[in-house]
Short mmCIF file of C-alpha atoms and ligand atoms in Angstrom, two decimals:
data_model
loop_
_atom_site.label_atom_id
_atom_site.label_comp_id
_atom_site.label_asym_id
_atom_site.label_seq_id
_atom_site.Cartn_x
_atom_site.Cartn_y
_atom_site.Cartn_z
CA UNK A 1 -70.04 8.41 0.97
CA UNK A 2 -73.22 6.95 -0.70
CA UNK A 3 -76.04 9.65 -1.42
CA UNK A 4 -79.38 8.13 -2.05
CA UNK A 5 -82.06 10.71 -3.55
CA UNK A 6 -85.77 10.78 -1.92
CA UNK A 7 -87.66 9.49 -4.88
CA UNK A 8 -85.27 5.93 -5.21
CA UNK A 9 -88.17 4.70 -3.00
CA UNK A 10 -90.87 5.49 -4.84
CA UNK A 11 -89.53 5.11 -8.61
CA UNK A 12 -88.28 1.93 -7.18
CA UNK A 13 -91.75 0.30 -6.50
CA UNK A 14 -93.40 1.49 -9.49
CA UNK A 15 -90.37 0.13 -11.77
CA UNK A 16 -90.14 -2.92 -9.91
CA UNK A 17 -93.45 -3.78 -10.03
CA UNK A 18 -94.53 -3.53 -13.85
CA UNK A 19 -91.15 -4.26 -15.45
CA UNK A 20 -87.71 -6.56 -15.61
CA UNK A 21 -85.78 -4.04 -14.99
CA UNK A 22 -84.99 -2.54 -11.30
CA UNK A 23 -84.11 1.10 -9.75
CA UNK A 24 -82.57 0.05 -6.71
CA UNK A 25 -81.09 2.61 -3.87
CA UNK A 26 -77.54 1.78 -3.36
CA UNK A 27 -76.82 -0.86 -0.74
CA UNK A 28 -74.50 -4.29 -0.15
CA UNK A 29 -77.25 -6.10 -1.55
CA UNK A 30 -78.19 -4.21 -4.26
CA UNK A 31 -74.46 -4.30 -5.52
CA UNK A 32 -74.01 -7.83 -5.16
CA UNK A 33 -77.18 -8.22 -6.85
CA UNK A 34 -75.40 -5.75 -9.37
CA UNK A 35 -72.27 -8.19 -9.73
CA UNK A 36 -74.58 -11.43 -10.59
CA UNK A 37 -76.41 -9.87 -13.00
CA UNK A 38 -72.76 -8.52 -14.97
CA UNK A 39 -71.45 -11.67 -14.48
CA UNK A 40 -74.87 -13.20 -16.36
CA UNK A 41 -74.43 -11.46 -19.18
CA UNK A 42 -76.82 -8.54 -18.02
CA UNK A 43 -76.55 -4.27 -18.15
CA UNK A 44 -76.18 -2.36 -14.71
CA UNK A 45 -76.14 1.05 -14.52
CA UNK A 46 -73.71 2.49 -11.90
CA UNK A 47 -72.61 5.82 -10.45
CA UNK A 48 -69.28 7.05 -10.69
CA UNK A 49 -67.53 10.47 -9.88
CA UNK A 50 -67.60 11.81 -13.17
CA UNK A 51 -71.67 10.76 -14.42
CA UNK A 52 -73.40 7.24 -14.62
CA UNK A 53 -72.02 4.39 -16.66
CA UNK A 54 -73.55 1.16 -18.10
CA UNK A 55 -71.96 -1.36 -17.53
CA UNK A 56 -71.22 -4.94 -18.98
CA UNK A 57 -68.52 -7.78 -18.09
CA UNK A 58 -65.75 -6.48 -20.65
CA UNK A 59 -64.73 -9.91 -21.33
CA UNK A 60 -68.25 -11.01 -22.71
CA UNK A 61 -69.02 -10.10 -26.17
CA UNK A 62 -72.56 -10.90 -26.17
CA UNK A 63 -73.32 -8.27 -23.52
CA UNK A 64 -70.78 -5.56 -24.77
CA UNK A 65 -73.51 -6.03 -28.05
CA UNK A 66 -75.74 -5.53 -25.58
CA UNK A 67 -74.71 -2.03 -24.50
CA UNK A 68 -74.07 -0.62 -28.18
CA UNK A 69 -77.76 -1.28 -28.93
CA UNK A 70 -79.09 0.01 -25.60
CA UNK A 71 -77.19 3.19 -26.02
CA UNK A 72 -78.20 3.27 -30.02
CA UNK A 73 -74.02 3.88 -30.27
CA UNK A 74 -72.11 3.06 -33.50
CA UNK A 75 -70.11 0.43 -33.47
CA UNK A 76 -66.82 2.36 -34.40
CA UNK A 77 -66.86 4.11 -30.77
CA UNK A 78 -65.16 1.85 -28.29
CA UNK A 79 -66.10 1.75 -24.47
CA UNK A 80 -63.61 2.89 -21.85
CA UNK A 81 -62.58 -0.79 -19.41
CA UNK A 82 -62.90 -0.02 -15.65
CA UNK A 83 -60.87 -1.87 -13.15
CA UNK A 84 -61.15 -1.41 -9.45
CA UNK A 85 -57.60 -1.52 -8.52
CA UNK A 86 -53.94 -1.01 -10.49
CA UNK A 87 -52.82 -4.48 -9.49
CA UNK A 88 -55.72 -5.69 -12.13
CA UNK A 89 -54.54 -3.25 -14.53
CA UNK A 90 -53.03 -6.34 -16.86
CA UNK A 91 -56.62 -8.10 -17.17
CA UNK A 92 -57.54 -5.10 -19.83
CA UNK A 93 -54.41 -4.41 -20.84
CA UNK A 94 -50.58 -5.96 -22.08
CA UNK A 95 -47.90 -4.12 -20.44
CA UNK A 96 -45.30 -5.58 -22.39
CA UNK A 97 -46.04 -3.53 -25.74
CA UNK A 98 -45.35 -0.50 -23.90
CA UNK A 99 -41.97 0.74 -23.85
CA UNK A 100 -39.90 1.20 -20.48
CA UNK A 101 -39.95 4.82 -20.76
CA UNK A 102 -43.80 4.79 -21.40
CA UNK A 103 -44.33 2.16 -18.61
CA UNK A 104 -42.78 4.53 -16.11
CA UNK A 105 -45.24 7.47 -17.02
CA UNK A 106 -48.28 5.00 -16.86
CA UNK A 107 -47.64 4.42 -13.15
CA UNK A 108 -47.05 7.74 -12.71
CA UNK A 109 -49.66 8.78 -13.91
CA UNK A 110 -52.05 5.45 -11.82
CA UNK A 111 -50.40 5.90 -8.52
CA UNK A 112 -50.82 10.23 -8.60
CA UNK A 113 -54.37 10.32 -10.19
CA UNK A 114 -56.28 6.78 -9.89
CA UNK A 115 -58.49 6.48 -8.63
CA UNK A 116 -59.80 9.19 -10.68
CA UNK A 117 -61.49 10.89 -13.55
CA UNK A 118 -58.39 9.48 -15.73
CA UNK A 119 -59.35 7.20 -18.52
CA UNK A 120 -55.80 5.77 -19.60
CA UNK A 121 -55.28 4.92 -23.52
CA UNK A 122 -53.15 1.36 -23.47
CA UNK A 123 -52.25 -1.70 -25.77
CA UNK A 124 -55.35 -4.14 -25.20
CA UNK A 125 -55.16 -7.21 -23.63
CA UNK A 126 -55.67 -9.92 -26.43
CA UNK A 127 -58.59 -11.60 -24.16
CA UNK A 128 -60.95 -8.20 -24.50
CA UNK A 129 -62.94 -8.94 -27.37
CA UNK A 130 -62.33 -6.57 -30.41
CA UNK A 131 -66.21 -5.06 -30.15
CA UNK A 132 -65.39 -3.25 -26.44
CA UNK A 133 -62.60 -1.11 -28.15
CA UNK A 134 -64.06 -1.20 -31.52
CA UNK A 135 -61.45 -2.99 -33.61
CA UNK A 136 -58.98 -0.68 -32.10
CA UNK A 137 -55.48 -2.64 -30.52
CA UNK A 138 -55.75 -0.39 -27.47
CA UNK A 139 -57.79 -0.15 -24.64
CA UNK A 140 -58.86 3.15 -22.13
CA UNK A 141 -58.74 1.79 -18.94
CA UNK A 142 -60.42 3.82 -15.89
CA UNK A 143 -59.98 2.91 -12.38
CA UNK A 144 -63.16 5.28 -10.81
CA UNK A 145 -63.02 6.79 -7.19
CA UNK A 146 -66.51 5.66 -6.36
CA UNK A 147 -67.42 3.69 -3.45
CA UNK A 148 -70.35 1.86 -5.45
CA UNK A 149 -68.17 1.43 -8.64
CA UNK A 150 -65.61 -0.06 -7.00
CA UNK A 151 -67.32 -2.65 -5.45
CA UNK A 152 -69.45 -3.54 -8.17
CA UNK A 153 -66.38 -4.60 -9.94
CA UNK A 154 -64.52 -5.97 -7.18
CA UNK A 155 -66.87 -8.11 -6.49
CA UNK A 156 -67.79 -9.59 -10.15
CA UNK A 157 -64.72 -10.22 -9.95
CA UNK A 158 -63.96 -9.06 -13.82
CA UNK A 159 -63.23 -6.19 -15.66
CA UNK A 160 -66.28 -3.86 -16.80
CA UNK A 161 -67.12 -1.86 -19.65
CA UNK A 162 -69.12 1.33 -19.53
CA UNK A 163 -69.76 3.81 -21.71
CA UNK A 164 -72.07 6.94 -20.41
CA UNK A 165 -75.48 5.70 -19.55
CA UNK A 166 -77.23 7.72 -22.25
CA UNK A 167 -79.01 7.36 -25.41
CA UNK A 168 -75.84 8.32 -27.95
CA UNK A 169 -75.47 11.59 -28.82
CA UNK A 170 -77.68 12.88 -26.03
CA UNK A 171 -76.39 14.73 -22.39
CA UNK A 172 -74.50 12.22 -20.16
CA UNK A 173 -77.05 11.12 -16.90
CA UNK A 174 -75.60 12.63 -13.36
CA UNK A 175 -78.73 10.81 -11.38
CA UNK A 176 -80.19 7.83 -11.57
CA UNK A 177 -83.52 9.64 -12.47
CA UNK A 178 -81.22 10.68 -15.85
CA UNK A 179 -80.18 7.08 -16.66
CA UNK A 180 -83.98 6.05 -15.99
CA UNK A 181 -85.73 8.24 -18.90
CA UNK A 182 -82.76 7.82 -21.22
CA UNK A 183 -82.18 3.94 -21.20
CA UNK A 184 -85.52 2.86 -19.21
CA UNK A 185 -85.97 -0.91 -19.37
CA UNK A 186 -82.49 -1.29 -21.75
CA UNK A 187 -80.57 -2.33 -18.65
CA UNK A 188 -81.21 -4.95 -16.16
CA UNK A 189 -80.49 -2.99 -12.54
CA UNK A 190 -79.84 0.94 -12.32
CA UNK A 191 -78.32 1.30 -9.21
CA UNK A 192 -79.30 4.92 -7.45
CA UNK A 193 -76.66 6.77 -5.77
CA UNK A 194 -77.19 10.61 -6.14
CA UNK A 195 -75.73 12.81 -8.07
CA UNK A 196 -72.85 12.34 -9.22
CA UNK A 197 -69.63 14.49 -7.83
CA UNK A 198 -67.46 15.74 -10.82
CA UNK A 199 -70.41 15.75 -13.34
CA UNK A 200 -68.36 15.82 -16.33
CA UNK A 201 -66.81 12.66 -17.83
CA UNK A 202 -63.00 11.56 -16.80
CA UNK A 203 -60.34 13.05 -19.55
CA UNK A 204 -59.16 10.48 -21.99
CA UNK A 205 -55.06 10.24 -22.57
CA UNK A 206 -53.30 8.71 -24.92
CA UNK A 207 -50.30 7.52 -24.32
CA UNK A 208 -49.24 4.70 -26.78
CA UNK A 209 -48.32 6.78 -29.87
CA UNK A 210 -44.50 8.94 -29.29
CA UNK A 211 -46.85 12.12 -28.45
CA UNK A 212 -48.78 11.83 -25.47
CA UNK A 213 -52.27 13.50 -25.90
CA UNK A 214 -55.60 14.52 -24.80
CA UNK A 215 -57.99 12.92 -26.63
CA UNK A 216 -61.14 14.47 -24.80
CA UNK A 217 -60.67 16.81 -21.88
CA UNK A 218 -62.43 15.90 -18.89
CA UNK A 219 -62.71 15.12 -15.31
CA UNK A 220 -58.61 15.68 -14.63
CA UNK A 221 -57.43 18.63 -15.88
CA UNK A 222 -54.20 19.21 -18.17
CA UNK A 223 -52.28 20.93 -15.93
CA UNK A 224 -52.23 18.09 -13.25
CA UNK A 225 -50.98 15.46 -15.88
CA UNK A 226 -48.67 17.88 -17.34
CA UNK A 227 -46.93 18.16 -13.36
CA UNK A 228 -46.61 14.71 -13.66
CA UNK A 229 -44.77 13.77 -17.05
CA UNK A 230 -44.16 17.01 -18.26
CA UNK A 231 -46.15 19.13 -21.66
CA UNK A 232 -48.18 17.16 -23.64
CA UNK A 233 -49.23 17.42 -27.62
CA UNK A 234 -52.21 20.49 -28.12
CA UNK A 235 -55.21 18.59 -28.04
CA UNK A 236 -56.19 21.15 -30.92
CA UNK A 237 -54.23 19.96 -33.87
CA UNK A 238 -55.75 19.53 -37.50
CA UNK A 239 -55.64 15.58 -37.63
CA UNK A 240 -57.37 15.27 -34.17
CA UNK A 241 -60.27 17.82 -35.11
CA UNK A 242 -60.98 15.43 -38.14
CA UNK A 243 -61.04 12.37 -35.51
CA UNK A 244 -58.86 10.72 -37.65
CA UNK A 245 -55.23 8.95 -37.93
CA UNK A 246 -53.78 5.96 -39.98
CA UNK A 247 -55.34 3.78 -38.08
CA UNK A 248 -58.57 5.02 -38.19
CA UNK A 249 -60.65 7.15 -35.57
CA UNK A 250 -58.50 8.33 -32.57
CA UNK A 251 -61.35 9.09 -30.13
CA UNK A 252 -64.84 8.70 -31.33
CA UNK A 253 -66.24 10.64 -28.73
CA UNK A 254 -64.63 13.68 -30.16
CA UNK A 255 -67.69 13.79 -32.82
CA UNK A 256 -68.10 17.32 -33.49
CA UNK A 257 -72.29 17.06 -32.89
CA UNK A 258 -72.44 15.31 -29.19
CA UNK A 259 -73.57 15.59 -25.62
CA UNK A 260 -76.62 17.61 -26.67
CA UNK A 261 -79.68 18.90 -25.23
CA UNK A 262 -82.61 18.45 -27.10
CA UNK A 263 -82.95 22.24 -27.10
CA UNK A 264 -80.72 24.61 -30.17
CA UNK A 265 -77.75 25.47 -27.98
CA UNK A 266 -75.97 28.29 -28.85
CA UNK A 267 -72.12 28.94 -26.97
CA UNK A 268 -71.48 32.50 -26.08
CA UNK A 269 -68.17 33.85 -24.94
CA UNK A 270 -68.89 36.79 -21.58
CA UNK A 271 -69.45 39.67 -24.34
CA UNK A 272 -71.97 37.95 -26.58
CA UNK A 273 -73.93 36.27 -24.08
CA UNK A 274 -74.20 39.89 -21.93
CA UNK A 275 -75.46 41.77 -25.54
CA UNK A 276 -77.64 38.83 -26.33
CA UNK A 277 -81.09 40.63 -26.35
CA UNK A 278 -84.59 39.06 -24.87
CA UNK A 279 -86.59 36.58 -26.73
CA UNK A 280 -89.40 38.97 -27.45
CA UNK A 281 -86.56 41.48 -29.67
CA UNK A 282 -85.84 38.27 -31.50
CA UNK A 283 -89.43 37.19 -32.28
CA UNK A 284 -89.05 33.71 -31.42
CA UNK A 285 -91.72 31.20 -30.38
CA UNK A 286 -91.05 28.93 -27.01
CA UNK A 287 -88.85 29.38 -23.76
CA UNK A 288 -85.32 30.87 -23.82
CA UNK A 289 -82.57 29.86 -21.03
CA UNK A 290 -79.10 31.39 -20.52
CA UNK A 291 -76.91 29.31 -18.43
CA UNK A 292 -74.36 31.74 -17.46
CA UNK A 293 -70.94 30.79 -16.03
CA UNK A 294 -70.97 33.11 -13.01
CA UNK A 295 -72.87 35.70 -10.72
CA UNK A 296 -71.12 38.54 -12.51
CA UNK A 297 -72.05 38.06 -15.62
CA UNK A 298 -75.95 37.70 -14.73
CA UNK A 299 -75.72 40.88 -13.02
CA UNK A 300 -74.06 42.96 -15.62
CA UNK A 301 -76.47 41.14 -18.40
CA UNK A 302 -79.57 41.93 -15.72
CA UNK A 303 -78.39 45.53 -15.71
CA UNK A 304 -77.79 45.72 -19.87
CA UNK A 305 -81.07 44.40 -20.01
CA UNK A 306 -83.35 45.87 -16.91
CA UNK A 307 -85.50 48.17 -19.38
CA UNK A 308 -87.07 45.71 -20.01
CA UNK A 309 -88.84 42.90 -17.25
CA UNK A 310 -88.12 39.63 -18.36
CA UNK A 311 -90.38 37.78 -19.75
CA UNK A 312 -91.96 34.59 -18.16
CA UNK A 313 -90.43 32.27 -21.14
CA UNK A 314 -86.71 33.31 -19.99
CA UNK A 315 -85.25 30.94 -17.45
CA UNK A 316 -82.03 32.64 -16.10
CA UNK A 317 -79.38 29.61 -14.86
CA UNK A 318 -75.89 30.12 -13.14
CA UNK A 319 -73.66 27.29 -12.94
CA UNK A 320 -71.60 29.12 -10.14
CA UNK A 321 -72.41 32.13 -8.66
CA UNK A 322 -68.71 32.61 -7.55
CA UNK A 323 -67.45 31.15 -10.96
CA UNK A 324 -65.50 28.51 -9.75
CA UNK A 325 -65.19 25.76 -12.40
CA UNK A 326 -65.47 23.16 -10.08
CA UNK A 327 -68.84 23.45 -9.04
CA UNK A 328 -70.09 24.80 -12.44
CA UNK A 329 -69.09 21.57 -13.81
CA UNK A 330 -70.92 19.17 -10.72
CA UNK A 331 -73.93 21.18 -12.28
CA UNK A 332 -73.33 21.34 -15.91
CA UNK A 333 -75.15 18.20 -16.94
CA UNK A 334 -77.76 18.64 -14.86
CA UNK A 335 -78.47 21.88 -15.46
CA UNK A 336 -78.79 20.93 -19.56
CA UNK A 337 -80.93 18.08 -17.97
CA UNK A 338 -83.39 20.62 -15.98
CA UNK A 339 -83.69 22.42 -19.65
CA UNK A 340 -84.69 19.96 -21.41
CA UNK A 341 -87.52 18.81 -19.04
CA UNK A 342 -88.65 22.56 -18.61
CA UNK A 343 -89.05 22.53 -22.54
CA UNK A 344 -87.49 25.15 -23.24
CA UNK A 345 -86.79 25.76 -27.47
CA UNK A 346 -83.16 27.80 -27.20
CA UNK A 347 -80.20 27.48 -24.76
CA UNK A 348 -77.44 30.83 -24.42
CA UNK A 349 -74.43 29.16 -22.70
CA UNK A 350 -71.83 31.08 -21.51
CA UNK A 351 -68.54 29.62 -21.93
CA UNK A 352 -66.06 28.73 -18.89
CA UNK A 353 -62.70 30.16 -18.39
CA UNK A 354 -60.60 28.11 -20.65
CA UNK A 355 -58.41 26.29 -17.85
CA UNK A 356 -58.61 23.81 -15.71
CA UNK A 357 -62.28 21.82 -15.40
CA UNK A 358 -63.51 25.03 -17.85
CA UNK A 359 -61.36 23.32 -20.47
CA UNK A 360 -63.73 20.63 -20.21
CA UNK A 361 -66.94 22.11 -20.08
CA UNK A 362 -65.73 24.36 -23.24
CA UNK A 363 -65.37 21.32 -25.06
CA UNK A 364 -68.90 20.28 -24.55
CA UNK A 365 -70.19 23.37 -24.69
CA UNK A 366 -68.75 23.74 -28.16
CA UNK A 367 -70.19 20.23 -28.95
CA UNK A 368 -73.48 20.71 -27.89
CA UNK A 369 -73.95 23.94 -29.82
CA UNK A 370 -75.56 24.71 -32.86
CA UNK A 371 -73.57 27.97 -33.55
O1 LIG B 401 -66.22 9.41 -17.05
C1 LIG B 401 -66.29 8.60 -17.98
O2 LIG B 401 -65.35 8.42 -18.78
C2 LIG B 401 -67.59 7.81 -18.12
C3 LIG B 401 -67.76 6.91 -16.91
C4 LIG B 401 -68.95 6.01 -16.99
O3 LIG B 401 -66.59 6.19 -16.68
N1 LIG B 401 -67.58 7.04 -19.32
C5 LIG B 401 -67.70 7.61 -20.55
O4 LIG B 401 -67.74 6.69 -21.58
O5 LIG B 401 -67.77 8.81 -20.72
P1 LIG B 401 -68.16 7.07 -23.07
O6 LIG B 401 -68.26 5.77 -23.77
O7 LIG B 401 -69.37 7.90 -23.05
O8 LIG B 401 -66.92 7.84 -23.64
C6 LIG B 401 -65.73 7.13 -23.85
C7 LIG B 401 -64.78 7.96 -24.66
C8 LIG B 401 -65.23 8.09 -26.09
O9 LIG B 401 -64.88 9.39 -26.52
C9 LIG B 401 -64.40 7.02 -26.79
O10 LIG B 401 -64.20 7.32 -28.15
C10 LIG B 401 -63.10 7.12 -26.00
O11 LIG B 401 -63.51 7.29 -24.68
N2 LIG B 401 -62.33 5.87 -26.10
C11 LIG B 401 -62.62 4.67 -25.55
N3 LIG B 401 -61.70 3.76 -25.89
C12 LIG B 401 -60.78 4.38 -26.66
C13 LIG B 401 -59.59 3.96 -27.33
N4 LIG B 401 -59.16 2.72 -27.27
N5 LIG B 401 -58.92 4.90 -28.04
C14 LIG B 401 -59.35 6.17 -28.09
N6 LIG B 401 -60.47 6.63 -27.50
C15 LIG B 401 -61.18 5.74 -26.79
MG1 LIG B 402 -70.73 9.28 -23.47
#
């Protein structure tokens, strides 16, 4: 189901009316009009189930260019491929260089979790030009379960490209509003469609080399591959942390300083974050947040800390009051998001259980912080 936020309207006129670009509530016509435009060479911005992604015909250079200098992203970080159905699966990618055995876990993997938060590390097809995958020979292919997504690329009729539709470096956009002050005029159409429902990006795999791995935890988590085609490779070891293998940089994305708030985030684990004093005992200048994990935790650190009365520059955030990672991911994003607009000069973030979706938001966590 489509969600369409109260303010589309509003934004909508304004944006329409003094600039190229348009904010569009979703709708058939606003995604054909979406379609044209990627088939002209142009940028839309799109919802999916994991955050918002800006997208570009994958097949046309020119606008893949297009996207690294909207997004201000290096060249060396290639853009996931998204298809809107497995039968298309061979317009991104050539089946052939993957070995019978390897073949058999792909489709295991696309018929069990696509469409899904799954992005799918395969030999490229020869026709994607070498600046969507960044000189790499493979391709991550992602077949989204979104409504609008699909039919955006159904109905261009190609495969598109999309990387997160944020500034590089900065926190991935989970509304329209997000894409908006990030990009702005950069891309041709941003279609609205609410927030998004997973919040967190899909989980990138790897499966060309003879060790199938995680290269960035995500959307799906390990344990529901791992049912499928058995243990994979820690995502932890010492080559991967240093992003690099013989042929270069594995996953780009893994860059250790990424998906931050402008704010100096600082990762706690339960025990820190509950000790960590007010803002006042550390003599600091500007608003303080914590963004705890769960209910519990805000209670006992409320308790530690009920001598004193909180100041009015704390802001007290709880991603799930019953700590389930599920919905403290939907919210993660945003929640960094909300931060940042309320100004505020240091971020305590409690870190997630480690399985599951908390894998994921550990690994951002730990990427955003400072500490
Ligand atoms: O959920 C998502 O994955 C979102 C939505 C829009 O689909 N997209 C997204 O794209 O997060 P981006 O560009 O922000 O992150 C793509 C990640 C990067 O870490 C990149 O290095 C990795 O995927 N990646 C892309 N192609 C790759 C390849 N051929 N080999 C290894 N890593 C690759
Ligand atoms: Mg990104």
């Amino acid at each position: 189901m489509v969600k369409n936020t109260g303010s589309s309207l509003l934004i909508s006129v304004f944006f329409n009316y003094y600039n190229n670009m348009e904010f569009l509530p979703v709708s058939h016509e606003s995604i054909l009009k979406g379609a044209q435009i990627l088939k002209n060479g142009g940028l839309v911005a799109f919802p999916t189930e994991t955050v918002y992604g800006l997208g570009a015909d994958a097949f046309n250079p020119l606008a893949l260019a297009k996207v690294f200098e909207a997004k201000g992203r290096p060249h060396f970080d290639p853009l996931i491929i998204h298809i809107a159905a497995i039968e298309t699966l061979e317009k991104a990618v050539n089946l052939n260089l993957l070995s019978k055995e390897t073949r058999k876990k792909l489709f295991t993997l696309a018929e069990n979790l696509w469409p899904g938060p799954l992005s799918i590390v395969l030999p490229k097809n020869e026709k994607i030009p070498g600046i969507a995958t960044a000189g790499l020979q493979t391709a991550a292919v992602r077949f989204p379960d979104h409504e609008t997504a699909q039919k955006l690329i159904s109905l261009c009729g190609t495969a598109v490209a999309a990387p997160s539709a944020n500034p590089f470096g900065s926190l991935s956009p989970t509304r329209a509003e997000h894409v908006l002050s990030g990009l702005g005029e950069k891309a041709d159409l941003i279609l609205d469609g609410g927030s998004t429902r997973i919040g967190l990006e899909s989980t990138v795999l790897d499966i060309t080399g003879e060790c199938i791995r995680i290269l960035r935890p995500g959307g799906t988590p390990k344990d529901a591959i791992e049912k499928l085609i058995g243990a994979l490779q820690d995502s932890e070891n010492k080559e991967q942390r240093a992003n690099i293998n013989e042929q270069g940089l594995t996953s780009p994305g893994l860059l250790k300083s990424h998906y931050a708030p402008n704010a100096a985030l600082y990762a706690l684990n339960r025990e820190e974050i509950i000790k960590e004093p007010h803002e006042t005992e550390r003599e600091a200048a500007g608003k303080t947040a914590f963004m705890f994990f769960d209910g519990c935790t805000k209670d006992e650190w409320i308790a530690v800390h009920s001598a004193q009365k909180p100041p009015e520059t704390i802001i007290v955030k709880v991603l799930s009051e019953t700590g389930q990672p599920l919905e403290a991911a939907s919210c993660f994003f945003e929640t960094l998001h909300e931060l940042d607009n309320s100004n505020v000069s240091r971020i305590y973030a409690q870190f997630a259980p480690g399985q599951g979706l908390g894998e994921a938001i550990n690994d951002r966590l730990r990427r955003a912080s400072c500490n």
